[in-house]
């Protein structure tokens, strides 16, 4: 029992580390892209259809590459950015970059749900574009954004298990090394239960928060 | 105070140019309650939305207090828009902000200090009679109350002109009357110039001092309401006045039935 705890706890913390930082950085990278997509859209405030479709295409291409391949391709970048290709710090780089296009789409679709009339009212009151983004689009779309970010976290949890296998560590890595390669079914079961629990808790928290702040 | 000269606007619809405004000429003076009526698709909304450049006209001038607003750069336009507010048929309130925050919005974006905003929001809510609803969210308000919030928000920066696009069309008759009374009060008390479009003749009857009739992207009749209504010339106005009379008879019958 204590052996399981000794193995699982550090792995769990590594997964937590990867998920938290990757979510954070993928939002930093992806959210502005999502906002940009909405603004440059055909019906957007900055109507720039050409740039919009170029960025849209890049995002689609990135999203259609299977994640495991994307990580393999992106791992070398970790050497440049964090100085190593092994460990949880290294995994954060490909995870963040791989999840960023997903975040961009999630943000885009949440912001597009905002009532056009409300945006128009803000324009008619003399609001500038940054003011509209911050005080109208993001604020009005907050419940949708929270659900989208929740979805992102759940995805990153799954991705992090894969990233773990090729050198990131964490729960996924533990499951493969012990549960699969050493036939330790007990550890395999514990890791699966932990992953299910993290996903479940994340999803429930996200749903709860989104519901709580939704005043529509 | 508003002078529109040869205003034209067309839209590209399915690759074809369709003219929504075909050369509008119009003068609106300070303090008027100016009604624009016309059938669906006549171009009323397009014309109104040109007045705060939500639509950019293709041709012509809109001169407001001596300045051609179609020549404004982005910053000048934002400043101008703070002087010309708009209210809408569907209110367009921020649904995730309470009444207080909605009314504070134009003041926040104008960069006022917290103390001033607080004082001004309370003032505005008093004007529209919603002092006790500060903390409510729009979803908990009636249509009339929502429009009051929208009016308070529109008034926040002391605009000189208020544009109303079918502002009472989503409201029941009694609420409509209350909102119109409020608009009239604002017009009397603050000398607010009001430009409103509507398809309800009662609205024009009740509050407009002047009226213009639109048909097919053109103004076909314009002048003092009483004069225009007493000798209707256009087909549209004749029809409107006839259906209004029918409406009166209908209301009479309804009252008798009750
Ligand atoms: N964004 C747009 N794109 C294409 N055509 C438009 C657009 N807005 C208006 N039009 C067209 O311009 C014409 C005038 O429209 P407008 O909305 O100004 O009419 P309206 O008088 O306000 O009608 P309603 O009483 O139905 O509101 C219509 O033929 C309409 O189809
Ligand atoms: Mg209209």
XYZ file of C-alpha atoms and ligand atoms in Angstrom:
506
model
C 0.000 0.000 0.000
C 2.678 2.470 1.052
C 4.592 1.535 -2.070
C 1.631 2.551 -4.189
C 1.337 5.845 -2.344
C 5.054 6.507 -2.784
C 4.773 5.907 -6.493
C 1.482 7.604 -7.104
C 1.818 10.818 -5.114
C 4.869 12.226 -6.935
C 3.388 11.202 -10.278
C 0.128 12.835 -9.379
C 1.948 16.059 -8.465
C 3.842 15.939 -11.761
C 0.568 15.580 -13.672
C -0.898 18.457 -11.708
C 2.141 20.555 -12.564
C 1.868 19.770 -16.274
C -1.862 20.401 -16.378
C -1.789 23.680 -14.451
C 1.082 25.235 -16.370
C 0.028 23.924 -19.767
C -3.491 25.243 -19.265
C -2.108 28.599 -18.217
C 0.258 28.930 -21.179
C -2.203 27.546 -23.709
C -4.663 30.236 -22.625
C -1.982 32.906 -22.898
C -1.224 31.710 -26.435
C -4.681 30.700 -27.604
C -7.091 33.242 -26.112
C -5.711 36.279 -27.953
C -5.883 34.250 -31.160
C -9.518 33.443 -30.451
C -10.305 37.113 -29.817
C -8.467 38.036 -33.001
C -10.483 35.490 -34.985
C -13.720 36.992 -33.723
C -12.670 40.576 -34.429
C -11.381 39.874 -37.934
C -14.380 37.762 -38.867
C -16.679 38.762 -41.735
C -19.089 40.230 -39.189
C -16.384 41.347 -36.784
C -15.398 44.817 -35.685
C -12.081 44.657 -37.532
C -13.279 42.781 -40.603
C -10.099 41.321 -42.160
C -11.278 38.198 -43.993
C -7.902 37.339 -45.569
C -5.876 37.266 -42.344
C -8.790 35.585 -40.635
C -8.814 32.693 -43.062
C -5.015 32.310 -42.971
C -5.027 31.995 -39.191
C -8.106 29.800 -39.305
C -6.343 27.433 -41.688
C -3.186 27.271 -39.571
C -5.301 26.429 -36.548
C -7.173 23.737 -38.424
C -3.978 22.134 -39.660
C -2.482 22.071 -36.181
C -5.636 20.600 -34.787
C -5.818 17.845 -37.356
C -2.339 16.511 -36.545
C -2.689 13.640 -34.055
C -1.570 14.859 -30.683
C 1.047 12.213 -30.106
C 2.809 13.230 -33.320
C 2.559 16.910 -32.465
C 4.299 16.266 -29.157
C 7.066 14.318 -30.762
C 7.619 17.122 -33.246
C 7.448 19.800 -30.589
C 9.575 18.169 -27.881
C 12.827 19.499 -29.361
C 11.436 22.993 -28.810
C 11.535 22.257 -25.106
C 15.332 22.157 -25.263
C 15.349 25.675 -26.592
C 12.786 27.012 -24.162
C 13.389 25.149 -20.891
C 16.759 23.596 -21.613
C 15.734 19.935 -21.481
C 13.476 17.461 -23.240
C 12.829 15.321 -20.202
C 10.559 15.860 -17.252
C 7.457 17.760 -16.455
C 8.903 21.157 -17.325
C 9.775 19.914 -20.794
C 6.304 18.479 -21.328
C 4.672 21.823 -20.654
C 6.082 23.267 -23.894
C 4.484 20.866 -26.396
C 1.347 20.584 -24.302
C 0.818 24.341 -24.267
C 1.467 24.734 -27.946
C -0.683 21.760 -28.885
C -3.591 22.968 -26.777
C -3.370 26.621 -27.883
C -5.282 26.188 -31.178
C -7.962 24.331 -29.284
C -8.216 27.231 -26.832
C -8.409 29.659 -29.735
C -11.429 27.828 -31.176
C -13.069 27.479 -27.796
C -12.672 31.202 -27.112
C -13.823 32.055 -30.611
C -17.021 30.061 -30.351
C -17.799 31.373 -26.864
C -17.345 34.997 -27.954
C -19.434 34.470 -31.053
C -22.348 33.542 -28.827
C -22.469 37.097 -27.512
C -25.560 38.970 -28.675
C -24.617 41.199 -31.628
C -27.048 43.834 -30.417
C -25.174 44.214 -27.154
C -21.918 44.767 -29.002
C -23.659 47.269 -31.231
C -25.012 49.118 -28.190
C -21.476 49.378 -26.841
C -20.216 50.702 -30.166
C -23.030 53.238 -30.214
C -21.963 54.409 -26.766
C -18.478 55.180 -28.025
C -16.623 52.132 -26.699
C -13.237 51.344 -28.248
C -12.358 47.870 -29.458
C -10.244 46.918 -26.408
C -13.079 48.126 -24.174
C -15.570 46.052 -26.112
C -13.363 42.967 -25.888
C -12.814 43.267 -22.158
C -16.073 44.737 -20.915
C -18.570 43.298 -23.336
C -17.347 40.214 -25.193
C -15.399 38.510 -22.421
C -17.785 39.543 -19.694
C -20.880 38.443 -21.573
C -19.258 35.192 -22.685
C -17.768 34.282 -19.307
C -19.987 31.255 -18.622
C -19.170 29.847 -22.075
C -15.497 30.659 -21.631
C -15.380 28.827 -18.318
C -16.966 25.754 -19.863
C -14.507 25.994 -22.755
C -11.531 26.261 -20.437
C -12.873 23.296 -18.483
C -12.964 21.316 -21.700
C -9.404 22.426 -22.394
C -8.212 21.251 -18.986
C -9.871 17.888 -19.455
C -8.157 17.558 -22.822
C -4.815 18.567 -21.376
C -5.183 15.937 -18.666
C -5.543 13.359 -21.399
C -2.719 14.857 -23.438
C -0.466 15.022 -20.371
C -0.802 11.281 -19.897
C 0.477 10.817 -23.450
C 3.193 13.426 -23.005
C 4.217 11.596 -19.863
C 4.916 8.425 -21.764
C 7.468 10.048 -24.020
C 9.396 11.656 -21.241
C 7.155 13.968 -19.272
C 6.494 11.805 -16.257
C 3.260 11.960 -14.316
C 0.370 9.564 -13.949
C 0.308 8.401 -17.556
C 3.976 7.520 -17.427
C 3.455 5.603 -14.185
C 0.579 3.651 -15.690
C 2.708 2.557 -18.617
C 5.926 1.799 -16.745
C 4.364 -0.099 -13.841
C 0.883 -0.999 -14.880
C 1.725 -2.130 -18.395
C 5.391 -3.021 -18.608
C 5.620 -4.609 -15.105
C 2.123 -6.070 -15.023
C 1.204 -4.157 -11.861
C -2.539 -4.183 -12.326
C -3.081 -2.568 -8.914
C -1.093 0.489 -9.954
C -2.819 0.594 -13.293
C -6.189 0.648 -11.573
C -5.136 3.342 -9.111
C -3.825 5.580 -11.900
C -7.002 5.162 -13.901
C -9.119 5.982 -10.865
C -7.029 9.079 -10.205
C -7.344 10.284 -13.801
C -11.076 9.713 -13.769
C -11.356 11.611 -10.495
C -9.344 14.587 -11.713
C -11.435 14.827 -14.848
C -14.654 14.447 -12.908
C -13.733 17.096 -10.339
C -12.580 19.502 -13.045
C -15.752 19.085 -15.067
C -18.055 19.459 -12.080
C -16.239 22.537 -10.826
C -16.387 24.089 -14.302
C -20.093 23.361 -14.682
C -20.798 24.758 -11.243
C -18.863 27.990 -11.830
C -20.351 28.543 -15.274
C -23.838 28.100 -13.936
C -23.217 30.300 -10.954
C -22.068 33.328 -12.925
C -24.596 32.979 -15.734
C -27.260 35.654 -15.310
C -28.976 35.321 -18.648
C -28.781 70.718 -35.593
C -28.785 67.681 -37.898
C -28.683 68.241 -41.599
C -28.638 65.290 -43.953
C -27.679 65.972 -47.536
C -28.140 63.582 -50.413
C -27.441 60.539 -48.277
C -27.040 57.264 -50.144
C -26.377 53.767 -48.948
C -26.540 50.458 -50.724
C -25.915 46.900 -49.666
C -24.460 44.087 -51.631
C -27.106 41.378 -51.595
C -26.260 38.140 -53.406
C -23.699 39.976 -55.519
C -26.227 42.636 -56.483
C -26.283 46.227 -55.314
C -29.479 47.060 -53.516
C -30.085 50.683 -52.623
C -31.468 51.141 -49.123
C -31.140 54.953 -49.122
C -31.469 56.687 -52.467
C -30.645 60.292 -51.638
C -32.066 61.468 -48.335
C -32.327 65.177 -47.531
C -33.528 66.078 -44.080
C -33.205 68.745 -41.401
C -33.813 68.043 -37.765
C -33.727 70.965 -35.333
C -32.705 71.003 -31.709
C -35.472 70.001 -29.309
C -37.637 68.293 -31.897
C -39.137 64.878 -31.409
C -38.739 63.700 -34.943
C -40.594 60.605 -36.071
C -39.678 58.573 -39.132
C -42.337 56.202 -40.369
C -42.568 53.890 -43.306
C -43.210 50.317 -44.223
C -40.870 47.460 -43.503
C -37.793 47.718 -45.696
C -38.304 51.411 -46.488
C -34.869 52.215 -45.052
C -35.785 53.695 -41.669
C -33.277 51.738 -39.639
C -30.561 52.292 -42.197
C -31.133 56.038 -42.056
C -31.169 56.130 -38.274
C -28.043 54.002 -38.035
C -26.250 56.382 -40.360
C -26.779 59.109 -37.775
C -24.297 57.478 -35.405
C -22.379 55.789 -38.191
C -23.299 52.262 -37.222
C -23.829 52.179 -40.972
C -21.331 54.026 -43.120
C -23.095 55.911 -45.902
C -21.723 55.611 -49.446
C -22.419 59.174 -50.422
C -23.709 62.432 -48.975
C -23.179 64.395 -45.808
C -24.508 64.323 -42.289
C -23.835 67.631 -40.621
C -24.359 67.694 -36.882
C -23.801 71.013 -35.134
C -21.765 72.253 -38.045
C -19.506 69.221 -38.429
C -19.727 66.580 -41.132
C -19.675 63.396 -39.106
C -18.881 61.246 -42.112
C -15.419 62.860 -42.119
C -14.610 61.954 -38.523
C -11.636 59.749 -37.734
C -12.002 56.865 -35.269
C -11.302 58.898 -32.162
C -13.547 61.782 -33.163
C -16.263 59.287 -33.952
C -16.037 57.721 -30.495
C -16.312 61.163 -28.927
C -19.241 62.023 -31.169
C -21.017 58.803 -30.233
C -20.908 59.822 -26.593
C -23.079 62.793 -27.567
C -25.539 60.761 -29.589
C -27.081 57.774 -27.880
C -29.269 55.033 -29.179
C -31.921 52.753 -27.738
C -33.094 49.577 -29.385
C -36.156 47.424 -29.809
C -34.567 44.558 -27.909
C -32.871 46.764 -25.321
C -29.412 45.232 -25.797
C -28.411 45.306 -22.158
C -25.372 43.492 -20.822
C -26.994 40.320 -19.522
C -24.178 39.421 -17.133
C -24.103 42.877 -15.565
C -26.667 44.218 -13.123
C -28.670 47.398 -13.628
C -26.076 49.537 -11.881
C -23.237 48.161 -14.021
C -25.219 48.587 -17.214
C -25.848 52.237 -16.517
C -22.267 52.731 -15.362
C -20.881 51.198 -18.563
C -20.782 54.363 -20.724
C -19.301 56.287 -17.811
C -16.622 53.668 -17.212
C -15.559 53.624 -20.830
C -15.476 57.417 -20.804
C -12.967 57.120 -17.952
C -14.825 58.877 -15.130
C -13.855 58.455 -11.476
C -15.713 55.998 -9.283
C -17.333 58.681 -7.097
C -18.708 60.549 -10.090
C -19.982 57.337 -11.690
C -21.723 56.350 -8.483
C -23.405 59.708 -8.144
C -24.407 59.831 -11.795
C -25.798 56.282 -11.899
C -28.011 57.031 -8.889
C -29.187 60.234 -10.561
C -30.009 58.397 -13.791
C -31.847 55.579 -12.078
C -33.946 58.174 -10.316
C -34.774 59.865 -13.628
C -36.039 56.602 -15.084
C -37.673 55.493 -11.833
C -35.590 52.410 -11.067
C -33.791 53.440 -7.868
C -34.779 50.199 -6.181
C -33.524 47.897 -8.967
C -29.808 48.699 -8.843
C -28.701 45.161 -8.025
C -31.125 43.315 -10.304
C -29.975 41.582 -13.458
C -31.773 42.321 -16.745
C -33.289 38.827 -16.897
C -35.310 39.674 -13.796
C -36.784 42.855 -15.255
C -39.901 43.445 -17.318
C -39.606 44.791 -20.866
C -40.505 48.291 -19.744
C -37.947 48.193 -16.964
C -35.281 46.947 -19.356
C -35.988 49.832 -21.703
C -35.739 52.216 -18.751
C -32.311 50.826 -17.963
C -31.357 51.267 -21.607
C -32.586 54.856 -21.496
C -30.637 55.563 -18.318
C -27.548 54.086 -19.972
C -28.150 56.155 -23.089
C -28.439 59.337 -21.035
C -25.325 58.748 -18.946
C -23.005 60.974 -20.931
C -25.563 63.771 -21.327
C -26.178 63.236 -25.023
C -27.770 65.959 -27.096
C -29.500 63.506 -29.405
C -31.302 60.260 -28.670
C -31.937 57.819 -31.504
C -34.712 55.283 -30.969
C -35.046 52.277 -33.267
C -38.502 50.801 -32.648
C -37.888 51.380 -28.952
C -41.420 50.511 -27.905
C -42.235 47.826 -30.455
C -41.566 45.008 -28.022
C -43.689 46.546 -25.277
C -47.378 46.328 -24.402
C -49.559 49.449 -24.917
C -49.504 50.611 -21.313
C -45.742 50.200 -20.995
C -45.329 51.892 -24.358
C -47.241 54.871 -23.041
C -45.052 55.037 -19.936
C -41.845 54.891 -21.946
C -43.125 57.556 -24.343
C -44.046 59.775 -21.399
C -40.516 59.337 -20.114
C -39.049 60.282 -23.502
C -41.299 63.328 -23.684
C -40.247 64.305 -20.183
C -36.584 64.088 -21.203
C -37.322 66.172 -24.252
C -39.046 68.867 -22.167
C -36.702 68.880 -19.234
C -33.317 68.518 -20.914
C -34.153 69.758 -24.409
C -33.081 66.349 -25.685
C -33.534 66.028 -29.434
C -35.186 62.707 -30.207
C -35.193 60.914 -33.544
C -37.365 57.856 -33.499
C -38.466 55.326 -36.013
C -41.579 53.312 -35.572
C -44.344 51.592 -37.431
C -46.836 52.428 -34.697
C -48.867 55.504 -35.553
C -49.894 55.911 -31.919
C -46.274 56.548 -31.033
C -45.994 59.344 -33.572
C -49.379 60.704 -32.519
C -48.377 60.783 -28.893
C -44.936 62.342 -28.849
C -43.668 63.525 -32.228
C -43.493 67.189 -33.113
C -42.288 66.442 -36.623
C -42.555 63.494 -38.914
C -41.015 62.167 -42.098
C -42.503 59.403 -44.203
C -40.184 57.023 -46.050
C -40.898 54.903 -49.068
C -38.311 52.821 -50.878
C -35.237 54.617 -49.595
C -36.631 58.091 -50.090
C -38.421 60.615 -47.952
C -41.789 61.290 -49.527
C -43.306 63.603 -46.951
C -41.904 65.674 -44.132
C -42.979 68.484 -41.829
C -44.821 69.328 -38.629
C -46.780 66.295 -37.522
C -50.175 68.007 -37.497
C -49.710 69.502 -40.933
C -48.478 66.264 -42.453
C -51.163 64.155 -40.820
C -53.955 66.566 -41.759
C -53.160 66.443 -45.438
C -51.462 63.132 -46.162
C -50.048 62.904 -49.659
C -48.102 59.662 -49.872
C -49.693 56.278 -50.287
C -47.884 54.998 -47.236
C -49.196 57.685 -44.914
C -52.745 57.400 -46.225
C -52.625 53.675 -45.581
C -51.140 54.153 -42.137
C -53.767 56.682 -41.152
C -56.546 54.460 -42.425
C -55.295 51.424 -40.525
C -54.899 53.601 -37.461
C -58.560 54.538 -37.591
C -59.447 50.894 -37.949
C -57.263 50.280 -34.921
C -59.224 52.849 -32.955
C -62.495 51.223 -33.879
C -61.028 47.887 -32.906
C -59.955 49.250 -29.512
C -63.434 50.730 -29.047
C -65.000 47.361 -29.656
C -62.610 45.725 -27.259
C -63.434 48.227 -24.546
C -67.147 47.725 -25.048
C -66.705 43.987 -24.860
C -65.008 44.325 -21.461
N -27.005 44.613 -43.375
C -27.759 44.588 -44.500
N -27.393 43.841 -45.547
C -28.126 43.789 -46.664
N -29.260 44.472 -46.837
C -29.703 45.237 -45.845
C -28.984 45.338 -44.617
N -29.659 46.160 -43.788
C -30.730 46.558 -44.480
N -30.773 46.013 -45.691
C -31.809 46.246 -46.726
O -32.011 47.624 -46.842
C -33.372 47.934 -46.939
C -33.800 48.878 -45.841
O -33.696 48.209 -44.595
P -34.044 48.875 -43.221
O -33.677 47.898 -42.161
O -33.432 50.205 -43.151
O -35.627 49.006 -43.314
P -36.649 49.482 -42.194
O -37.418 50.570 -42.795
O -35.963 49.753 -40.927
O -37.573 48.206 -42.059
P -38.236 47.565 -40.752
O -39.475 48.360 -40.479
O -38.561 46.166 -41.180
O -37.250 47.618 -39.646
C -34.109 46.608 -46.918
O -34.384 46.246 -48.257
C -33.139 45.661 -46.304
O -33.334 44.371 -46.813
Mg -35.909 48.772 -38.968
